[in-house]
Structure formats: C-alpha cells, structure tokens
Tab-separated table of C-alpha atoms and ligand atoms in Angstrom:
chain	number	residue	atom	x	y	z
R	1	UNK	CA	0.000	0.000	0.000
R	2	UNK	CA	1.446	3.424	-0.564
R	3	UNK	CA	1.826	5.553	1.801
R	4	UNK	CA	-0.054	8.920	2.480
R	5	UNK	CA	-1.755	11.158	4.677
R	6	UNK	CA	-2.990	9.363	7.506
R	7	UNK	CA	-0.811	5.736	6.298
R	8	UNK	CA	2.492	5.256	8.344
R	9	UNK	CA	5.625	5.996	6.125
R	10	UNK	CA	7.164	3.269	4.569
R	11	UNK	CA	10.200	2.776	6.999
R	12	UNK	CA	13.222	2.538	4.233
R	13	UNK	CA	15.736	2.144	7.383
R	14	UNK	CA	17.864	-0.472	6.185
R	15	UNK	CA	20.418	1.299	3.529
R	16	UNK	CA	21.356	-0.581	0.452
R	17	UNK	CA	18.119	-2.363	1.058
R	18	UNK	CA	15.706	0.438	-0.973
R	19	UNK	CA	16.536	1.716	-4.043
R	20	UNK	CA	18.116	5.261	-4.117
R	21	UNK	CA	17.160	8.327	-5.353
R	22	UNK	CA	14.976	8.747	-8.161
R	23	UNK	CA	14.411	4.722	-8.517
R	24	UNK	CA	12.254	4.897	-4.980
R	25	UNK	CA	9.421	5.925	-7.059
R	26	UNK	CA	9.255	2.936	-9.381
R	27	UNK	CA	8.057	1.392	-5.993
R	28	UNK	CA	4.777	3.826	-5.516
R	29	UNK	CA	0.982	2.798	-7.208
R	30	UNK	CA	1.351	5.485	-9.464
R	31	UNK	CA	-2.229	5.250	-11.234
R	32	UNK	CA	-2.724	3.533	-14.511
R	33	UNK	CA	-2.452	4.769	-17.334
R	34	UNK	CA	-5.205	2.877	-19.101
R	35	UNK	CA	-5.046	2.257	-23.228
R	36	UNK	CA	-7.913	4.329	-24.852
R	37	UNK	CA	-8.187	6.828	-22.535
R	38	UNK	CA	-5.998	10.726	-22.563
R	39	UNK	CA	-4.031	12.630	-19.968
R	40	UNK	CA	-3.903	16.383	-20.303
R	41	UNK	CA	-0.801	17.568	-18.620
R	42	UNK	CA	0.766	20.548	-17.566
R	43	UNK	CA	4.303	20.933	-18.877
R	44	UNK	CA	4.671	23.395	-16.872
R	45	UNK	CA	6.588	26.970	-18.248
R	46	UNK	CA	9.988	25.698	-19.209
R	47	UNK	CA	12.391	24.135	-17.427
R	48	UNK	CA	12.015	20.464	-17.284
R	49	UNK	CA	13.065	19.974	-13.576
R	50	UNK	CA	9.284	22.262	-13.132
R	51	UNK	CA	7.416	18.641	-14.498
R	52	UNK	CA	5.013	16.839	-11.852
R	53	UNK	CA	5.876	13.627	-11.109
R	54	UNK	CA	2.772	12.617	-12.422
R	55	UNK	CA	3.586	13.884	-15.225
R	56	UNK	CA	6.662	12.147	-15.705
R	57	UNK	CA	5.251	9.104	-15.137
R	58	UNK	CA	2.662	9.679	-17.924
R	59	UNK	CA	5.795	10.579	-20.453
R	60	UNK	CA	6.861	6.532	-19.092
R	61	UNK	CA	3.589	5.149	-19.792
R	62	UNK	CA	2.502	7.137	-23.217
R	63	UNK	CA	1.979	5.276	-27.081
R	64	UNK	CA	1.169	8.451	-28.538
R	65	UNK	CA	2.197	12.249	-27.299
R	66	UNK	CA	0.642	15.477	-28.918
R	67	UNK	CA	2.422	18.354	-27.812
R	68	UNK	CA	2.266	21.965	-28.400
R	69	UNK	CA	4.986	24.624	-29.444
R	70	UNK	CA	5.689	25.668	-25.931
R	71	UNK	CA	6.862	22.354	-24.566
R	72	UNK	CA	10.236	22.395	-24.590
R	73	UNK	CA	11.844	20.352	-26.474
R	74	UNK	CA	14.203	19.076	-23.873
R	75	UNK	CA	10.811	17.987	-21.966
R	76	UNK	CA	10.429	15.633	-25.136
R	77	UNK	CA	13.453	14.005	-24.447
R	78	UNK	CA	12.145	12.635	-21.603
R	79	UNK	CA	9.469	11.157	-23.134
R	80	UNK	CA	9.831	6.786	-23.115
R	81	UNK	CA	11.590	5.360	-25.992
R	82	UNK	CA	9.144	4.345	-28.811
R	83	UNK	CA	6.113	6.750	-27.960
R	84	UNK	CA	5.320	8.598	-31.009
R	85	UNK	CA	5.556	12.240	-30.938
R	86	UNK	CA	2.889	14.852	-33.013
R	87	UNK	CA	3.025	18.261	-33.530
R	88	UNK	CA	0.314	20.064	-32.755
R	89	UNK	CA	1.366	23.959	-32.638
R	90	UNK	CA	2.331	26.703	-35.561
R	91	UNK	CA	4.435	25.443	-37.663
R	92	UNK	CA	6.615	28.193	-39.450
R	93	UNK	CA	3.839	30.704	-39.806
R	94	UNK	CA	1.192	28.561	-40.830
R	95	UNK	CA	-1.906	29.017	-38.743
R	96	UNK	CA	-2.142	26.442	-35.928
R	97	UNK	CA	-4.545	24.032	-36.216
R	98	UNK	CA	-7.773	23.983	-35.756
R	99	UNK	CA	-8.683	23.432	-31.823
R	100	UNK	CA	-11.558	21.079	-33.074
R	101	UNK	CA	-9.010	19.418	-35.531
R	102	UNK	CA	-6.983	18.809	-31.985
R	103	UNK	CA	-9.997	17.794	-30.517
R	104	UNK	CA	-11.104	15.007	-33.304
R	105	UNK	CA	-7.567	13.582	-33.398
R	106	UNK	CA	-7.257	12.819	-29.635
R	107	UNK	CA	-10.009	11.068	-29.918
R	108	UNK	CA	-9.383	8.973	-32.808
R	109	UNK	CA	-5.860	7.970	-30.699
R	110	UNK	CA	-7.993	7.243	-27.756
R	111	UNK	CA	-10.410	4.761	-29.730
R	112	UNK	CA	-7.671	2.920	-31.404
R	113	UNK	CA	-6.715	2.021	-28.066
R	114	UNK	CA	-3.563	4.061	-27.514
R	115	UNK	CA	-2.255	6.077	-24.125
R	116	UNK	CA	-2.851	9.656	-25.452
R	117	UNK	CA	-1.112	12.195	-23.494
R	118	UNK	CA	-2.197	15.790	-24.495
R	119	UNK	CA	1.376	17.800	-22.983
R	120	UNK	CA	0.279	21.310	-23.236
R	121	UNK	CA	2.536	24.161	-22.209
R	122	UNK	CA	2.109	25.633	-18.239
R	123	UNK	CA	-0.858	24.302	-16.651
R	124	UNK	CA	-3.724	23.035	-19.010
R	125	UNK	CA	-6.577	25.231	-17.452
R	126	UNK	CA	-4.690	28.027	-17.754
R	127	UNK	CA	-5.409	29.815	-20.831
R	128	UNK	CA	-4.302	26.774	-22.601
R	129	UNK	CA	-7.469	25.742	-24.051
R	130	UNK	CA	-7.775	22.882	-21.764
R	131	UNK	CA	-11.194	23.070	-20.965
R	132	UNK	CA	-12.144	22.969	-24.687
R	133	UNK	CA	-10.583	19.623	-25.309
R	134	UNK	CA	-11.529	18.083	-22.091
R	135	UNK	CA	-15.410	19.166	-23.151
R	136	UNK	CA	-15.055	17.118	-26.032
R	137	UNK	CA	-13.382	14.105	-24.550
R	138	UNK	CA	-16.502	14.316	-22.447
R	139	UNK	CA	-18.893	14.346	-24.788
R	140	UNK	CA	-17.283	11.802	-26.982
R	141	UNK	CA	-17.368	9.686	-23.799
R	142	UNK	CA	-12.979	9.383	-23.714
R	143	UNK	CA	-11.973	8.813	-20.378
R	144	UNK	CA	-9.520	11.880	-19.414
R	145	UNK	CA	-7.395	12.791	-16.296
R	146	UNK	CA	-5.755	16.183	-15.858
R	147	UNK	CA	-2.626	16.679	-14.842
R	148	UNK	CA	-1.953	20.392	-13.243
R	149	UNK	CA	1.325	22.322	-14.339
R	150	UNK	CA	3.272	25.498	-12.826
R	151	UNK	CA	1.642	28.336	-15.282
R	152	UNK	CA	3.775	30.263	-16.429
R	153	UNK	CA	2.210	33.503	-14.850
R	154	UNK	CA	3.276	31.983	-11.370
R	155	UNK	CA	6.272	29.796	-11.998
R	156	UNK	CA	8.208	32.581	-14.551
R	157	UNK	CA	7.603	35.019	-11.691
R	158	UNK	CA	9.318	33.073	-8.955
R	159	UNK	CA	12.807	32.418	-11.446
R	160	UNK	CA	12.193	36.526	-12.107
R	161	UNK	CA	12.227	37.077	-8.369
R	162	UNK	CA	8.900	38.601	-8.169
R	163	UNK	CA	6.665	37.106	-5.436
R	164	UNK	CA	2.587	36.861	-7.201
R	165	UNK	CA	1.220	38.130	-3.541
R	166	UNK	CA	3.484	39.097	-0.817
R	167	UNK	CA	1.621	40.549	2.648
R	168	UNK	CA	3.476	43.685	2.468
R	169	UNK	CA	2.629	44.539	-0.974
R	170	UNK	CA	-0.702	42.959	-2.089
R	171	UNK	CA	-3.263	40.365	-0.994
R	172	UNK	CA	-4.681	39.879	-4.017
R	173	UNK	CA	-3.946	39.019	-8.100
R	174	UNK	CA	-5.489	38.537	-11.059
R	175	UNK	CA	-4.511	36.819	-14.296
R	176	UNK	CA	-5.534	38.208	-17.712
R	177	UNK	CA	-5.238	37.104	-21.280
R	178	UNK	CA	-4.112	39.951	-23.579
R	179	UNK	CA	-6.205	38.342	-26.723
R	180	UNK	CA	-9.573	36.554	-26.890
R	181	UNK	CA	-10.576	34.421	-29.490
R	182	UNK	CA	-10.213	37.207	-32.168
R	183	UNK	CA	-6.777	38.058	-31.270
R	184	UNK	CA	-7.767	41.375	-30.137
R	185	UNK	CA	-7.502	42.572	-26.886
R	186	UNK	CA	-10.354	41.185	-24.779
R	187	UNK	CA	-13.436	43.034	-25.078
R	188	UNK	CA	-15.737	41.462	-22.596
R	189	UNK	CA	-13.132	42.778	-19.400
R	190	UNK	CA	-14.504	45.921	-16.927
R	191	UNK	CA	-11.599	47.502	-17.638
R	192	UNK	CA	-12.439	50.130	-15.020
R	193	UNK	CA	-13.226	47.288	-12.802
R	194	UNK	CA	-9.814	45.759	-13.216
R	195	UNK	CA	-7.802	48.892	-12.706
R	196	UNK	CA	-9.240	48.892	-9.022
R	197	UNK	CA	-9.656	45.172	-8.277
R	198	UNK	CA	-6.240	43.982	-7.819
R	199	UNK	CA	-2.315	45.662	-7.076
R	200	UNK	CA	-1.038	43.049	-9.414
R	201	UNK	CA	-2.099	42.383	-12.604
R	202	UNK	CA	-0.520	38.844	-14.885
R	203	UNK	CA	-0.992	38.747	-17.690
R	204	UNK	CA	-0.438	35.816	-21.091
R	205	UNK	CA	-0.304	36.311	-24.695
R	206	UNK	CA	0.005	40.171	-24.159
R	207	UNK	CA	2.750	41.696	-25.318
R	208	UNK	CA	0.939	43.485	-28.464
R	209	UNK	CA	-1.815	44.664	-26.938
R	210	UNK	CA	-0.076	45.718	-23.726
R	211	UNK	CA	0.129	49.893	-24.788
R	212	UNK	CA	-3.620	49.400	-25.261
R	213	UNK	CA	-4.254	47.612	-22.143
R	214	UNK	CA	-2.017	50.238	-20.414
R	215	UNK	CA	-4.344	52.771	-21.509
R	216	UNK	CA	-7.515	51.343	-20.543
R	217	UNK	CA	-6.015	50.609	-16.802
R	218	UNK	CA	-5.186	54.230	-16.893
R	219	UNK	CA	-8.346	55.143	-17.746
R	220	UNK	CA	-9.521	53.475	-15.035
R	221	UNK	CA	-7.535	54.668	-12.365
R	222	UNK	CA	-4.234	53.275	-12.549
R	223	UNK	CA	-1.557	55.532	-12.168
R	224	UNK	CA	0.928	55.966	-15.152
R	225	UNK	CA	4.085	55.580	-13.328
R	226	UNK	CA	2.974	52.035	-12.401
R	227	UNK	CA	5.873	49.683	-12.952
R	228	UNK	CA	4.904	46.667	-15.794
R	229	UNK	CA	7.300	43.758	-16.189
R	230	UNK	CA	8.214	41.548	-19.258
R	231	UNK	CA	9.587	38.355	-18.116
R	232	UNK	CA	10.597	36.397	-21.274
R	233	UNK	CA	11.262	32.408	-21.638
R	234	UNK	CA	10.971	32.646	-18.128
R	235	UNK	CA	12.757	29.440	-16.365
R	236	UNK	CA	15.030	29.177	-18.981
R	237	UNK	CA	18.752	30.162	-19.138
R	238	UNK	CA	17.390	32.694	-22.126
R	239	UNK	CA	15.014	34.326	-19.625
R	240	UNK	CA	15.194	37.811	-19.686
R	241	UNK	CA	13.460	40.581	-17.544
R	242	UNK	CA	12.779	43.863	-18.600
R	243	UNK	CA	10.877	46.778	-16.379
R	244	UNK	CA	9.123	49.920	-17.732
R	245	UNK	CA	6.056	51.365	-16.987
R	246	UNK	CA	2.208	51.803	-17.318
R	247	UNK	CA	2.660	55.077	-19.282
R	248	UNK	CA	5.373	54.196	-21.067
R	249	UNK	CA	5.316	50.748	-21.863
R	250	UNK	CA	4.379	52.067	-25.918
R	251	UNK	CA	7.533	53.473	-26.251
R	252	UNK	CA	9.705	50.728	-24.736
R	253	UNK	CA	8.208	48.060	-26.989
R	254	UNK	CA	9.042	50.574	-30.143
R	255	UNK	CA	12.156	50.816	-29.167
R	256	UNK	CA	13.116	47.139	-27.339
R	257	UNK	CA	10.587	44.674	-27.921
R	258	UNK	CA	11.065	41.726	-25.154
R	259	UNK	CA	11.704	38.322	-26.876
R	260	UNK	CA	8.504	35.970	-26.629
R	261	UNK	CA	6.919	33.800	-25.257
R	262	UNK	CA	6.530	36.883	-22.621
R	263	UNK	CA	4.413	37.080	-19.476
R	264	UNK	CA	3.557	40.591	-18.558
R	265	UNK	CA	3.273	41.406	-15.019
R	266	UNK	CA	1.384	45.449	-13.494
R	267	UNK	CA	2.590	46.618	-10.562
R	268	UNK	CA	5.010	47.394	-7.774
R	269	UNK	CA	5.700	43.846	-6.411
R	270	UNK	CA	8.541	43.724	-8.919
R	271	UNK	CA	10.114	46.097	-6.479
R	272	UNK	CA	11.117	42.743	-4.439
R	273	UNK	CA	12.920	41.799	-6.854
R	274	UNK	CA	15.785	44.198	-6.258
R	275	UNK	CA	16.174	41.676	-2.925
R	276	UNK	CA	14.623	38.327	-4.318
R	277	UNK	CA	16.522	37.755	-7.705
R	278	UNK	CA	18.258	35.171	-7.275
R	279	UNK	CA	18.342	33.156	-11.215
R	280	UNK	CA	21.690	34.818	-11.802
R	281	UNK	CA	25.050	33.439	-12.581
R	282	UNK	CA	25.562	29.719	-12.123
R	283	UNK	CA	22.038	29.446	-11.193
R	284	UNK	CA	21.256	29.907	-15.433
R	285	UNK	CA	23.292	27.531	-16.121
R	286	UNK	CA	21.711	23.766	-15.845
R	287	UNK	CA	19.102	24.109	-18.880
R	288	UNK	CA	16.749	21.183	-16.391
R	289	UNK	CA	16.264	24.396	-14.307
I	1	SAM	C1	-1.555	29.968	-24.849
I	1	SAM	S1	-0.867	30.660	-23.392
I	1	SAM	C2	-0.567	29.189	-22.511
I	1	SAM	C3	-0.362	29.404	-21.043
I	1	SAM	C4	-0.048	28.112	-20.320
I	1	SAM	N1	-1.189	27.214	-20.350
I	1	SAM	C5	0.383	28.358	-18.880
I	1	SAM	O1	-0.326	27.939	-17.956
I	1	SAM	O2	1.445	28.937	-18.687
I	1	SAM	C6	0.723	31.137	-23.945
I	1	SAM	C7	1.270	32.312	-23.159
I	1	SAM	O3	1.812	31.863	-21.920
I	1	SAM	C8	2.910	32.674	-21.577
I	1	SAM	N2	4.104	31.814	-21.479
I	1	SAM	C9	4.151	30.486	-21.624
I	1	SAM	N3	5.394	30.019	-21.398
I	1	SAM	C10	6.145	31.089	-21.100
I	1	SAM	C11	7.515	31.280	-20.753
I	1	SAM	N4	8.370	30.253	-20.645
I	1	SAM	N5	7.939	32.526	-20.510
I	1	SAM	C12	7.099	33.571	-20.568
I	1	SAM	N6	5.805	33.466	-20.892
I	1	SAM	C13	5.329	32.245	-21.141
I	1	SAM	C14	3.058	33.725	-22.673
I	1	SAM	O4	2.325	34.854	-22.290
I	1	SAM	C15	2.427	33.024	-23.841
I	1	SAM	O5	1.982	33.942	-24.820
C-alpha cells in the first residue's frame, strides 16, 4: 500500500536495502495509465526539472504524445523510448490548427486504443485551451485525467524574483489574457473594474496589446508611473526581464521589444525583486532548471 496522509511511512531504514534516489518511485501505485483513454498535462513553463511527477510518469507510460509549441523540447526528451511524438502547434507561420481538428484527433488515438497524453505548455486550465478539449473528450465519452502544471504567470515570476502576492505589498492578483478568441484585446473585461480590483495584474499572450491595455487601466484609475514587467522564456537560461512602466510601456516596446513567449506582469511587487533575484550566474546555467 502506498503511503499517504494518515498511512504510516514506509520505513526505508535499512540502507542498500531500498533503491536510491529517483528509482524509490518505481516502488509507488502510481495510477494507470489505461489504453484508450488521454491525460492532459501541464508541462509546466519551461524548465524540465518544473514537471510533476505525475507527469513524468505519464511521459513513461505514453503510445502516442501530442504536444504543443511551448513544450520544450528538452521535456520531449524525456518522453519513453518508442512513444510517437505529433506536432500540434504553428508550424513556421502557418496558422495552428484547428482546436476542433486537436480535438477530433485525440479522440481517434484514444479509440484505437492508444495512451494519449495531451502535454500542453504551463498548466492546461490556464489559458491553454484545456477546458475545450476536455469538453469534447466528455462528450465523446474518452476517459480523461488532468494533470496540473506550474503556469507560467506563477512559476516565470518566482525564477524573475517577483513574489505573485506578498503581505506587504498585495493580498490579491489577477490573471488576464491579452487576446480573446479574435486576437484582439479582450473586449468582454470591466476595464475600469480591473484597474481597481487587484495591485497586481498577470498577464499571457500580451505583449501586443499591452500599450492598449495600459491605456484602458489608466483610464480606469491606474496611475501611469505604475511599474509593468516583461519576463521572457521565463525558467530558462534565455530568460530575460525587462521593467518599464504603465505610461510608457508604448515606447519601450518601439524601441526594445522583449523576446517571446513573454508574461507581462502590473505593478510594484517587482520592487522585491531588487532583494529576491536570485536566477543569476551559475544558477542559469543547468538548462533542467
Ligand atoms: C496559450 S498561453 C498558454 C499558457 C499556459 N497554459 C500556462 O499555464 O502557462 C501562452 C502564453 O503563456 C505565456 N508563457 C508560456 N510560457 C512562457 C515562458 N516560458 N515565458 C514567458 N511566458 C510564457 C506567454 O504569455 C504566452 O503567450
């Protein structure tokens, strides 16, 4: 039986007796990962070391893995021996495909019997289109388990030193897409609601429309001086940080537009990271994280 809350540890007292390291997992009931049925899992933002453990297991267990064009590649390494890999991102400028094409194809996998793990970039639920591919699993009556990664609008602001809520700066934050599904900046948001409800403001896919988004938080309250964050390929040695601010932040991406993928953080919490950077140096140098 493995052990849990409320089970009494397995006592591994007697060295040489227990496998070491890494190998003491192969002895845990990891659940099954039954043929004909899909895993959606959370890559998580980057780094490899950032996978679940659940989610490495699935990579052990997969026949078939559709990924998307922010899984890192050195995350597919890890996949088992033999698994198939499939693309399922833009391909050099193409359009990506369509999110019912996605859809239809996991499917298919799942009723010719196969282990279909669905590795999506971050965490699945997270702006990641999760929920769309998990309603049709549903309906088509596909079993499907979800497997939760770090998003990237938590886990790129911990490697950029930038605490999401700290008590002495603000008990609250929200996360924001920069595009809906017209690629325009969202219109259904209360801008003037936002600009009030939170000190801290993530947000994903934003980098074009941040001047615009600037201005409606402005309009709303926000004042212009505000500090806004890009932190690009965050958790990678590439990861970059760059600060401007609210009122200028149209300006700054004129002149030095932040590499992408980018996650775009509002507000003065980066402050801590004059104190909490700490992916510097030798600490950028191992590319699992
Ligand atoms: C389609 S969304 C997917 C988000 C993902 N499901 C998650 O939870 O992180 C893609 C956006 O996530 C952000 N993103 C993902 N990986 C990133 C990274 N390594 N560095 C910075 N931003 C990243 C960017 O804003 C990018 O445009």
């Amino acid at each position: 039986m493995a052990s849990g809350p409320g089970r009494p540890l397995k006592g591994w007292i007697h060295p040489g007796e227990e496998p070491a390291g890494f190998a003491r997992l192969d002895a845990e009931a990891f659940p099954a990962f039954e043929p004909g049925t899909v895993w959606l899992v959370g890559a998580g933002p980057g780094a490899p070391g950032l996978l679940s453990l659940l989610a490495y297991h699935a990579m052990q267990q997969a026949d078939v893995v559709i990924y998307d064009a922010l899984v890192n590649a050195d995350i597919l390494r890890w996949v088992r021996p033999g698994a198939e890999l499939e693309y399922a991102g833009k391909r050099g400028g193409k359009p990506s495909p369509d999110q019912r094409d996605i859809s239809v194809r996991l499917i298919e996998l799942a009723r010719s019997d196969r282990r279909v793990l669905r590795l999506k970039g971050g965490d699945p639920f997270m702006f990641g289109r999760g929920g769309e591919e998990c309603q049709a699993l549903a309906r088509a009556g596909v079993a499907f388990r979800i497997v939760p990664g770090i998003t990237a609008g938590i886990g790129g602001l911990a490697y950029a030193g930038i605490p999401a809520t700290h008590r002495d700066s603000n008990h609250s934050v929200v996360f924001l897409t920069g595009h809906d599904a017209s690629g325009r900046m969202p219109a259904n948001v209360d801008w003037q609601a936002l600009a009030t409800a939170s000190p801290v403001i993530v947000m994903y896919m934003a980098v074009k429309s941040a001047p615009e988004i600037a201005r409606a938080l402005i309009a709303g309250g926000r004042d212009p001086a505000e500090p806004l964050t890009f932190i690009s390929n965050a958790t990678l040695p590439s990861q970059s940080v760059a600060v401007t601010t609210l009122g200028q932040v149209g300006d700054f991406l004129a002149s030095t537009p932040p590499p992408t993928p980018a996650i775009v953080v509002v507000g003065h919490v980066v402050a801590w990271r004059d104190i909490l950077d700490w992916y510097k140096g030798s600490m950028r140098e191992n590319p699992v994280g």
